[in-house]
Coordinates of C-alpha atoms in Angstrom, one line a residue:
M1 CA -8.0 -102.8 -123.4
A2 CA -9.5 -99.7 -121.7
I3 CA -10.3 -97.1 -123.9
R4 CA -10.3 -93.5 -122.7
K5 CA -11.7 -91.6 -125.6
P6 CA -15.3 -91.2 -124.4
A7 CA -13.7 -89.7 -121.0
A8 CA -11.8 -87.3 -123.0
V9 CA -14.9 -86.5 -125.1
S10 CA -17.1 -86.0 -121.9
A11 CA -14.3 -83.6 -120.8
L12 CA -14.3 -81.8 -123.8
S13 CA -18.0 -81.8 -123.8
R14 CA -18.1 -80.2 -120.3
G15 CA -15.8 -77.5 -121.4
F16 CA -18.0 -76.7 -124.4
L17 CA -21.1 -76.4 -122.4
A18 CA -19.3 -74.2 -119.7
L19 CA -18.2 -72.2 -122.5
V20 CA -21.6 -71.7 -124.0
L21 CA -23.3 -71.2 -120.6
G22 CA -20.8 -68.4 -119.9
L23 CA -21.7 -66.7 -123.6
A24 CA -25.3 -67.1 -122.5
L25 CA -24.8 -65.7 -118.9
A26 CA -23.1 -62.7 -120.7
L27 CA -25.6 -62.2 -123.4
S28 CA -28.2 -62.1 -120.7
Q29 CA -26.5 -59.5 -118.9
V30 CA -26.3 -57.4 -121.9
I31 CA -30.0 -57.8 -122.7
A32 CA -30.8 -57.3 -119.0
A33 CA -28.7 -54.2 -119.5
E34 CA -30.3 -52.9 -122.5
A35 CA -33.9 -53.7 -120.9
R36 CA -32.8 -51.3 -118.0
G37 CA -31.6 -48.6 -120.7
V38 CA -28.2 -48.4 -119.5
P39 CA -26.3 -46.5 -122.2
G40 CA -23.0 -48.0 -123.5
S41 CA -21.7 -44.6 -124.2
F42 CA -23.2 -41.0 -124.1
A43 CA -21.1 -39.9 -127.0
D44 CA -23.7 -39.9 -129.9
L45 CA -26.2 -38.0 -127.7
A46 CA -23.5 -35.5 -126.7
E47 CA -22.5 -34.8 -130.3
N48 CA -26.1 -34.6 -131.2
I49 CA -27.1 -31.9 -128.8
S50 CA -24.0 -30.0 -128.3
P51 CA -24.5 -27.4 -131.0
S52 CA -27.6 -26.3 -129.3
V53 CA -25.9 -25.5 -126.1
V54 CA -24.2 -22.1 -125.4
N55 CA -22.0 -20.4 -123.2
I56 CA -23.1 -16.9 -121.9
T57 CA -20.9 -14.2 -121.1
T58 CA -22.2 -10.8 -119.4
S59 CA -20.7 -7.7 -118.4
T60 CA -21.9 -5.0 -116.1
T61 CA -20.9 -1.5 -115.5
V62 CA -19.9 -1.0 -111.8
A63 CA -20.6 2.5 -110.7
A64 CA -17.2 4.6 -110.0
S65 CA -16.0 5.2 -106.5
T66 CA -16.8 8.7 -105.1
G67 CA -14.8 8.0 -101.8
A68 CA -11.3 9.3 -101.3
T69 CA -8.2 6.7 -102.4
P70 CA -5.3 6.3 -100.4
Q71 CA -2.4 8.1 -101.4
V72 CA 1.1 7.0 -101.8
P73 CA 4.1 9.4 -101.6
E74 CA 6.2 10.0 -104.7
G75 CA 9.3 8.0 -104.7
S76 CA 7.9 5.6 -102.4
P77 CA 9.2 1.9 -102.9
F78 CA 5.5 0.9 -102.7
E79 CA 4.1 3.5 -105.4
E80 CA 4.6 1.1 -108.1
F81 CA 3.3 -1.8 -106.5
F82 CA 0.3 0.5 -105.2
R83 CA -0.6 1.9 -108.9
E84 CA -0.5 -1.9 -110.1
F85 CA -3.0 -3.0 -107.5
M86 CA -5.2 -0.3 -108.2
D87 CA -5.3 -0.8 -111.9
R88 CA -6.0 -4.5 -111.6
N89 CA -8.9 -3.6 -109.4
G90 CA -10.5 -0.9 -111.4
G91 CA -9.3 2.0 -109.0
G92 CA -6.3 3.3 -111.2
E93 CA -8.3 6.7 -111.8
Q94 CA -10.8 7.9 -109.2
G95 CA -14.1 8.1 -110.7
R96 CA -13.7 5.7 -113.5
P97 CA -16.3 3.0 -114.1
R98 CA -15.4 -0.6 -114.0
R99 CA -16.5 -3.7 -115.7
S100 CA -17.6 -6.8 -114.0
E101 CA -18.0 -10.2 -116.1
A102 CA -19.7 -13.4 -115.3
L103 CA -20.1 -16.8 -116.8
G104 CA -23.1 -19.0 -117.2
S105 CA -25.0 -21.6 -119.7
G106 CA -27.9 -21.8 -121.7
F107 CA -29.8 -23.3 -124.9
V108 CA -31.4 -22.9 -128.2
I109 CA -35.1 -23.6 -128.1
S110 CA -35.8 -22.3 -131.9
E111 CA -34.0 -22.0 -134.9
D112 CA -34.8 -18.1 -135.1
G113 CA -32.8 -17.7 -131.8
F114 CA -34.6 -17.8 -128.6
I115 CA -32.3 -19.0 -125.8
V116 CA -33.1 -19.9 -122.3
T117 CA -30.9 -19.5 -119.4
N118 CA -31.3 -18.6 -115.5
N119 CA -32.3 -15.1 -114.5
H120 CA -29.5 -14.8 -112.2
V121 CA -27.0 -15.4 -115.1
I122 CA -27.7 -12.2 -117.1
E123 CA -29.4 -9.9 -114.0
K124 CA -28.4 -6.5 -114.4
A125 CA -26.0 -7.2 -117.3
D126 CA -25.3 -4.6 -120.0
D127 CA -23.9 -6.7 -122.6
I128 CA -24.9 -10.4 -123.0
E129 CA -22.6 -12.5 -125.4
I130 CA -23.7 -15.9 -126.7
E131 CA -20.7 -18.1 -127.5
F132 CA -21.9 -21.4 -129.7
F133 CA -20.2 -24.8 -129.9
S134 CA -19.0 -24.0 -133.4
G135 CA -17.1 -20.8 -131.9
K136 CA -19.4 -18.5 -133.4
R137 CA -20.5 -15.4 -131.2
L138 CA -23.6 -13.2 -131.3
N139 CA -24.8 -10.6 -128.9
A140 CA -28.1 -11.2 -127.3
T141 CA -31.0 -9.2 -126.2
V142 CA -33.5 -9.8 -122.9
V143 CA -36.9 -11.1 -124.1
G144 CA -38.3 -11.2 -120.6
T145 CA -37.3 -12.7 -117.1
D146 CA -39.0 -14.5 -114.5
P147 CA -37.1 -14.3 -110.9
K148 CA -39.4 -16.5 -109.3
T149 CA -38.5 -19.3 -111.2
D150 CA -35.0 -18.1 -112.1
I151 CA -35.9 -18.3 -115.6
A152 CA -34.9 -15.7 -118.6
L153 CA -35.6 -15.9 -122.3
L154 CA -32.7 -14.2 -124.7
K155 CA -32.8 -13.6 -128.4
V156 CA -30.1 -13.6 -130.9
E157 CA -30.2 -12.6 -134.4
S158 CA -28.6 -15.1 -137.0
D159 CA -28.2 -15.1 -140.8
E160 CA -29.0 -18.7 -140.8
P161 CA -31.3 -21.3 -138.8
L162 CA -29.5 -22.4 -135.6
P163 CA -29.5 -25.9 -134.3
F164 CA -32.0 -26.2 -131.3
V165 CA -33.3 -28.7 -128.8
P166 CA -36.9 -29.6 -128.0
F167 CA -38.6 -29.7 -124.4
G168 CA -39.4 -33.2 -122.9
D169 CA -42.1 -33.9 -120.4
S170 CA -40.4 -33.7 -117.1
D171 CA -43.3 -35.5 -115.5
L172 CA -42.3 -38.6 -117.1
M173 CA -38.9 -38.7 -115.5
R174 CA -38.7 -41.3 -112.7
V175 CA -35.9 -41.6 -110.0
G176 CA -33.2 -43.6 -111.2
D177 CA -33.7 -42.5 -115.1
W178 CA -30.5 -41.4 -116.9
V179 CA -29.7 -37.9 -117.5
M180 CA -27.1 -35.6 -118.7
A181 CA -26.3 -32.1 -118.0
M182 CA -24.3 -29.8 -120.3
G183 CA -22.8 -26.3 -119.8
N184 CA -19.9 -24.1 -118.8
P185 CA -18.4 -25.0 -115.6
L186 CA -16.4 -22.8 -113.8
G187 CA -15.7 -20.8 -117.3
Q188 CA -13.8 -24.0 -118.7
G189 CA -16.2 -24.2 -121.8
F190 CA -18.3 -26.7 -122.9
S191 CA -18.3 -29.8 -120.7
V192 CA -20.7 -32.9 -120.4
S193 CA -21.8 -34.7 -117.2
A194 CA -24.0 -37.6 -116.8
G195 CA -26.3 -39.0 -113.7
I196 CA -29.4 -40.2 -112.7
V197 CA -32.4 -38.4 -111.5
S198 CA -32.0 -38.7 -107.6
A199 CA -35.3 -37.2 -106.5
R200 CA -38.4 -35.7 -108.1
G201 CA -40.6 -32.6 -107.3
R202 CA -37.8 -31.0 -105.0
A203 CA -39.0 -27.4 -103.4
L204 CA -36.1 -25.3 -102.2
S205 CA -38.6 -22.6 -100.3
G206 CA -39.7 -20.8 -103.6
T207 CA -43.1 -20.5 -104.5
Y208 CA -43.4 -22.3 -108.0
D209 CA -40.5 -24.8 -107.4
D210 CA -40.5 -28.1 -108.9
Y211 CA -36.9 -29.4 -109.1
I212 CA -35.6 -32.5 -110.6
Q213 CA -32.9 -33.7 -108.2
T214 CA -29.7 -35.2 -109.9
D215 CA -26.0 -36.3 -109.3
A216 CA -24.6 -35.5 -112.4
A217 CA -22.0 -32.9 -111.7
I218 CA -23.3 -29.2 -111.8
N219 CA -20.9 -26.2 -110.6
R220 CA -20.7 -22.6 -111.2
G221 CA -21.0 -21.7 -114.8
N222 CA -23.4 -24.5 -115.3
S223 CA -26.4 -22.3 -114.4
G224 CA -28.9 -21.9 -117.0
G225 CA -27.5 -25.0 -118.9
P226 CA -30.0 -27.8 -120.0
L227 CA -30.8 -31.1 -118.6
F228 CA -31.4 -33.8 -121.1
N229 CA -33.1 -37.3 -121.0
M230 CA -31.7 -39.8 -123.2
D231 CA -33.8 -38.8 -126.0
G232 CA -32.1 -35.6 -126.2
E233 CA -35.0 -33.6 -125.1
V234 CA -34.3 -30.8 -122.1
I235 CA -36.4 -32.0 -119.0
G236 CA -34.8 -29.5 -116.6
V237 CA -32.7 -25.9 -116.3
N238 CA -29.8 -26.2 -114.1
T239 CA -30.2 -23.7 -111.4
A240 CA -28.8 -24.5 -107.8
I241 CA -26.6 -26.8 -106.0
L242 CA -26.5 -27.4 -102.4
S243 CA -23.0 -27.7 -101.2
P244 CA -20.8 -26.5 -97.8
T245 CA -18.0 -25.6 -100.2
G246 CA -19.8 -24.0 -103.2
G247 CA -18.4 -26.9 -105.4
S248 CA -20.6 -30.1 -106.5
I249 CA -21.0 -32.8 -104.2
G250 CA -23.5 -34.7 -106.4
I251 CA -26.9 -32.7 -105.1
G252 CA -27.8 -30.5 -107.7
F253 CA -31.1 -29.2 -108.8
S254 CA -32.8 -28.5 -112.5
M255 CA -36.2 -26.5 -112.6
A256 CA -38.5 -28.8 -114.2
S257 CA -39.2 -28.4 -118.0
N258 CA -43.2 -28.4 -117.3
V259 CA -42.6 -25.1 -115.4
V260 CA -40.1 -23.9 -117.7
T261 CA -42.2 -24.2 -120.8
K262 CA -45.2 -22.5 -119.3
V263 CA -42.9 -19.4 -118.2
V264 CA -41.1 -19.6 -121.7
G265 CA -44.4 -19.4 -123.5
Q266 CA -45.7 -16.3 -121.6
L267 CA -42.3 -14.4 -121.8
K268 CA -42.3 -15.0 -125.6
E269 CA -45.7 -13.9 -126.0
F270 CA -46.2 -10.9 -123.3
G271 CA -42.4 -10.3 -122.4
E272 CA -43.3 -10.9 -119.0
T273 CA -45.4 -13.6 -116.8
R274 CA -49.1 -13.6 -116.0
R275 CA -50.0 -15.9 -113.3
G276 CA -53.5 -16.2 -111.8
W277 CA -54.3 -14.9 -108.4
L278 CA -56.8 -16.2 -105.9
G279 CA -56.1 -13.8 -103.2
V280 CA -55.9 -15.6 -99.9
R281 CA -53.3 -16.7 -97.2
I282 CA -53.2 -20.5 -96.8
Q283 CA -51.2 -23.2 -94.9
D284 CA -51.4 -26.8 -95.0
V285 CA -53.9 -29.0 -93.4
T286 CA -52.0 -30.8 -90.6
A287 CA -53.0 -34.1 -89.1
D288 CA -54.0 -32.2 -85.6
V289 CA -55.9 -29.6 -87.7
A290 CA -57.7 -32.1 -89.5
E291 CA -58.8 -33.9 -86.3
A292 CA -59.8 -30.6 -84.8
M293 CA -61.9 -29.8 -88.1
G294 CA -63.5 -32.8 -88.4
L295 CA -61.7 -33.8 -91.7
E296 CA -61.2 -37.2 -92.7
D297 CA -58.0 -36.5 -94.3
A298 CA -55.4 -34.3 -93.7
K299 CA -55.1 -32.6 -97.1
G300 CA -56.3 -29.5 -99.0
A301 CA -55.1 -25.7 -98.2
L302 CA -56.6 -24.1 -95.0
I303 CA -57.3 -20.1 -95.7
T304 CA -56.1 -18.2 -92.8
D305 CA -56.8 -14.8 -94.1
V306 CA -59.0 -13.4 -97.0
P307 CA -57.9 -9.8 -98.0
D308 CA -59.5 -8.0 -100.7
G309 CA -59.3 -9.7 -103.8
P310 CA -60.8 -12.3 -106.0
A311 CA -61.6 -14.9 -103.2
K312 CA -63.0 -12.4 -101.0
D313 CA -65.5 -11.0 -104.0
A314 CA -66.5 -15.0 -104.6
G315 CA -67.5 -15.5 -100.8
M316 CA -64.4 -17.3 -99.4
L317 CA -63.9 -17.0 -95.6
S318 CA -60.9 -17.6 -93.3
G319 CA -61.2 -21.1 -91.8
D320 CA -62.4 -22.6 -95.0
V321 CA -60.5 -25.5 -96.9
I322 CA -60.1 -25.7 -100.5
T323 CA -60.1 -29.1 -101.6
S324 CA -60.8 -28.8 -105.3
F325 CA -59.3 -26.0 -107.8
D326 CA -60.8 -26.0 -111.4
G327 CA -62.0 -29.6 -111.3
A328 CA -58.6 -31.3 -109.7
P329 CA -58.3 -32.1 -106.0
V330 CA -56.0 -30.1 -103.9
A331 CA -53.4 -32.1 -101.8
D332 CA -51.5 -29.0 -100.1
T333 CA -50.9 -25.5 -100.2
R334 CA -47.7 -26.1 -102.7
E335 CA -50.3 -27.9 -105.3
L336 CA -52.9 -25.0 -104.8
V337 CA -50.3 -22.4 -105.7
R338 CA -49.0 -23.7 -108.7
R339 CA -52.4 -24.7 -110.1
V340 CA -53.6 -21.1 -109.6
A341 CA -50.5 -19.7 -111.3
D342 CA -51.1 -21.8 -114.4
A343 CA -54.7 -20.6 -114.7
P344 CA -55.5 -17.9 -117.1
V345 CA -56.1 -14.4 -115.8
G346 CA -59.3 -13.0 -115.8
E347 CA -61.5 -16.3 -116.4
A348 CA -63.9 -17.9 -113.9
V349 CA -62.9 -21.0 -112.2
R350 CA -64.7 -23.5 -110.0
V351 CA -63.4 -23.8 -106.4
I352 CA -64.8 -26.4 -104.0
V353 CA -64.2 -25.6 -100.2
M354 CA -65.3 -27.5 -97.0
R355 CA -67.1 -25.1 -94.6
D356 CA -68.6 -26.1 -91.2
G357 CA -68.5 -29.9 -92.2
T358 CA -70.1 -29.3 -95.6
T359 CA -68.8 -28.6 -99.1
Q360 CA -69.7 -25.5 -100.8
T361 CA -68.7 -24.6 -104.7
L362 CA -67.6 -21.1 -105.3
S363 CA -66.8 -19.3 -109.1
V364 CA -63.9 -17.4 -108.7
T365 CA -62.8 -14.7 -111.3
L366 CA -58.8 -15.0 -110.9
G367 CA -56.9 -11.7 -111.0
R368 CA -52.9 -11.1 -111.8
R369 CA -50.3 -11.9 -109.3
E370 CA -48.0 -9.4 -110.6
E371 CA -50.3 -6.7 -110.3
A372 CA -51.5 -7.8 -106.8
E373 CA -47.9 -7.9 -105.5
G374 CA -47.3 -4.3 -106.9
E375 CA -49.9 -3.2 -104.5
A376 CA -49.5 -2.3 -100.8
F377 CA -51.8 -4.3 -98.7
P378 CA -53.5 -2.0 -96.3
T379 CA -52.7 -2.4 -92.3
D380 CA -54.6 -1.2 -89.3
T381 CA -51.6 -0.6 -87.3
A382 CA -49.1 2.1 -87.3
P383 CA -45.8 1.1 -88.9
S384 CA -43.2 0.0 -86.4
A385 CA -39.4 1.3 -86.4
E386 CA -37.6 -1.0 -88.7
P387 CA -34.7 -2.2 -86.8
Q388 CA -31.2 -1.6 -88.5
S389 CA -29.6 -5.2 -87.6
A390 CA -30.6 -8.2 -86.3
E391 CA -29.2 -11.7 -85.3
L392 CA -31.3 -14.5 -87.4
L393 CA -29.9 -18.1 -88.4
G394 CA -26.6 -17.6 -87.0
L395 CA -25.9 -14.3 -88.9
S396 CA -25.8 -11.0 -88.0
V397 CA -27.3 -8.7 -90.9
Q398 CA -28.2 -5.2 -91.7
P399 CA -29.3 -3.3 -94.8
L400 CA -26.8 -3.2 -97.6
T401 CA -25.5 0.8 -98.0
P402 CA -24.1 2.0 -101.2
E403 CA -20.7 2.3 -99.5
Q404 CA -20.6 -1.3 -98.5
A405 CA -21.7 -2.5 -102.1
E406 CA -18.8 -0.6 -103.4
Q407 CA -16.2 -2.0 -100.7
L408 CA -17.7 -5.7 -101.8
G409 CA -17.3 -4.9 -105.6
L410 CA -20.9 -4.8 -106.2
P411 CA -23.0 -2.4 -108.2
D412 CA -24.2 0.5 -106.2
D413 CA -28.0 -0.2 -107.0
T414 CA -27.5 -4.0 -105.3
E415 CA -30.1 -4.3 -102.4
G416 CA -30.0 -7.0 -100.0
L417 CA -28.7 -7.7 -96.5
A418 CA -24.9 -7.1 -95.7
V419 CA -23.5 -10.4 -93.1
T420 CA -21.7 -8.4 -90.5
N421 CA -20.7 -11.4 -88.4
V422 CA -21.4 -15.2 -88.4
D423 CA -21.3 -17.3 -85.3
E424 CA -18.7 -19.9 -85.6
L425 CA -20.9 -22.5 -84.0
S426 CA -23.9 -21.9 -86.3
E427 CA -24.9 -24.3 -89.5
A428 CA -24.4 -20.9 -91.6
Y429 CA -20.6 -20.9 -90.7
T430 CA -20.4 -24.7 -91.4
K431 CA -21.8 -23.9 -94.9
G432 CA -19.4 -21.2 -95.6
L433 CA -21.1 -18.0 -95.0
R434 CA -18.9 -15.3 -93.8
S435 CA -18.8 -11.3 -93.0
G436 CA -19.1 -9.6 -96.4
D437 CA -21.4 -12.0 -97.9
V438 CA -24.6 -10.5 -99.3
I439 CA -28.3 -12.0 -98.9
T440 CA -30.1 -10.8 -101.8
E441 CA -33.2 -13.5 -101.8
A442 CA -34.6 -15.7 -99.2
G443 CA -37.3 -18.1 -100.4
Q444 CA -36.6 -16.8 -103.8
Q445 CA -38.1 -13.3 -102.8
K446 CA -36.0 -10.0 -102.6
V447 CA -35.0 -9.2 -99.0
V448 CA -33.8 -5.4 -98.5
Q449 CA -34.8 -4.9 -94.8
V450 CA -34.2 -7.0 -91.6
K451 CA -37.9 -7.7 -91.7
D452 CA -38.0 -9.1 -95.1
L453 CA -35.6 -11.9 -93.9
Q454 CA -37.7 -12.4 -90.5
D455 CA -41.0 -12.7 -92.6
R456 CA -39.6 -15.3 -95.0
I457 CA -38.6 -17.2 -92.1
D458 CA -42.0 -16.9 -90.4
E459 CA -43.6 -17.9 -93.6
A460 CA -41.3 -21.0 -94.1
R461 CA -42.1 -22.0 -90.2
D462 CA -45.6 -21.3 -90.7
A463 CA -45.7 -23.6 -94.2
G464 CA -44.1 -26.4 -92.3
R465 CA -40.8 -25.9 -93.9
K466 CA -37.5 -27.1 -92.2
S467 CA -35.1 -24.8 -93.9
L468 CA -35.1 -21.7 -95.9
L469 CA -33.2 -21.1 -99.1
L470 CA -31.0 -17.9 -99.3
L471 CA -29.4 -16.5 -102.3
I472 CA -25.8 -15.3 -101.2
R473 CA -23.6 -13.0 -103.3
R474 CA -20.0 -12.9 -102.7
G475 CA -18.0 -10.8 -105.0
G476 CA -20.7 -11.0 -107.6
D477 CA -21.0 -14.5 -107.7
P478 CA -24.4 -16.1 -106.9
R479 CA -24.7 -19.2 -104.6
F480 CA -27.8 -20.8 -102.9
V481 CA -27.3 -21.9 -99.4
A482 CA -30.4 -23.7 -97.4
L483 CA -30.2 -23.1 -93.6
A484 CA -32.5 -24.9 -91.0
I485 CA -35.2 -22.7 -89.4
E486 CA -36.2 -25.0 -86.4

């Protein structure tokens, strides 16, 4: 008599074995996910750090119009419509100043009320109001600002200690690490978005740039908000996006915390930045330049000019290649500029240069960059007439006049270049620039005359950059746009 029980047992065993293997595979995937640091949820992190993130509302008084306003005859069917239109746009009474409001984000860095945000969020603001996650509102004062890194430090007075977040080490962040952004996107209130570090060490044509690129959603209103690592530490300040539409497409930039902490420390101590100044004009050492100069590697910073200043006093010459600064090797001009800026003002540092095939060690007592930038460089040539308009980067531009500023709804003291026309076949048009936009910065430096923009383009080309970052204002709202300069 045949007995089939063993077969049944065998089938049962196989099913049990398959179940065990399936559970083991699922468990191994969970363990692997944990090893990779994939969070099951961002909820606990968001809950812990939300009380330290703030919404910022600023208001600015826009100077009153002095021009004549159109008149509508009494009894005209358009009289009431015209009056409502003028009242909505602040022109109901000739000579009456208007109020302009803007929104941004920030975060508390100490229990006694110091707050970090972007400079462009609070620039020229008359009143700054801080809204906390709890709904509490406090007025803030400006401790100091740094337009070059777009960082501002604010202070509020509170009767009780405020929740705050610490800075983390941005140099430890790797491409692929999880990050979380918080802020006030599009004025919608507190909001969280998550993503990864997409790239490190991004430069957007600014002198001291060290941006973390992320795909975490960053929109208008997120400016000045924090970018967190998974330990709840701030490793970046959300500053800019690249977008053809002005909205998030997953390319956002946060100024690295290791840059921000130095700036914040100086603003807290001095109310201003105090960067070191070497006093040379430099360019990168390219492969063909290295070959022509007999250098083994295309590294270092090639000095192209030595005006009066610390470097000249120390004996540096045009044609020297700086290979080491204060004991650390110099890879390129960007690295040198940042190291000089971080060095203490008034102290001597050791600089090694390559000259005529041999190395020389010089001792340079650094000056202060902010003081040097405030001084006019002497020139041997008579000033040429400044062109009032020009066509650059597919844009027709001219210096902004107070009348144009008024028409565009900007404060009378706004400085920049007004865009009067945009070539429809240009990259600028494709990226959304239009007549009526105002360029206030190029390469994170102010532009007032046409020559300023041309100089920034030339400098970017000389530095080997392929694009130039412009700060565009439209109706008072800022937006960064990068345009190719080749």
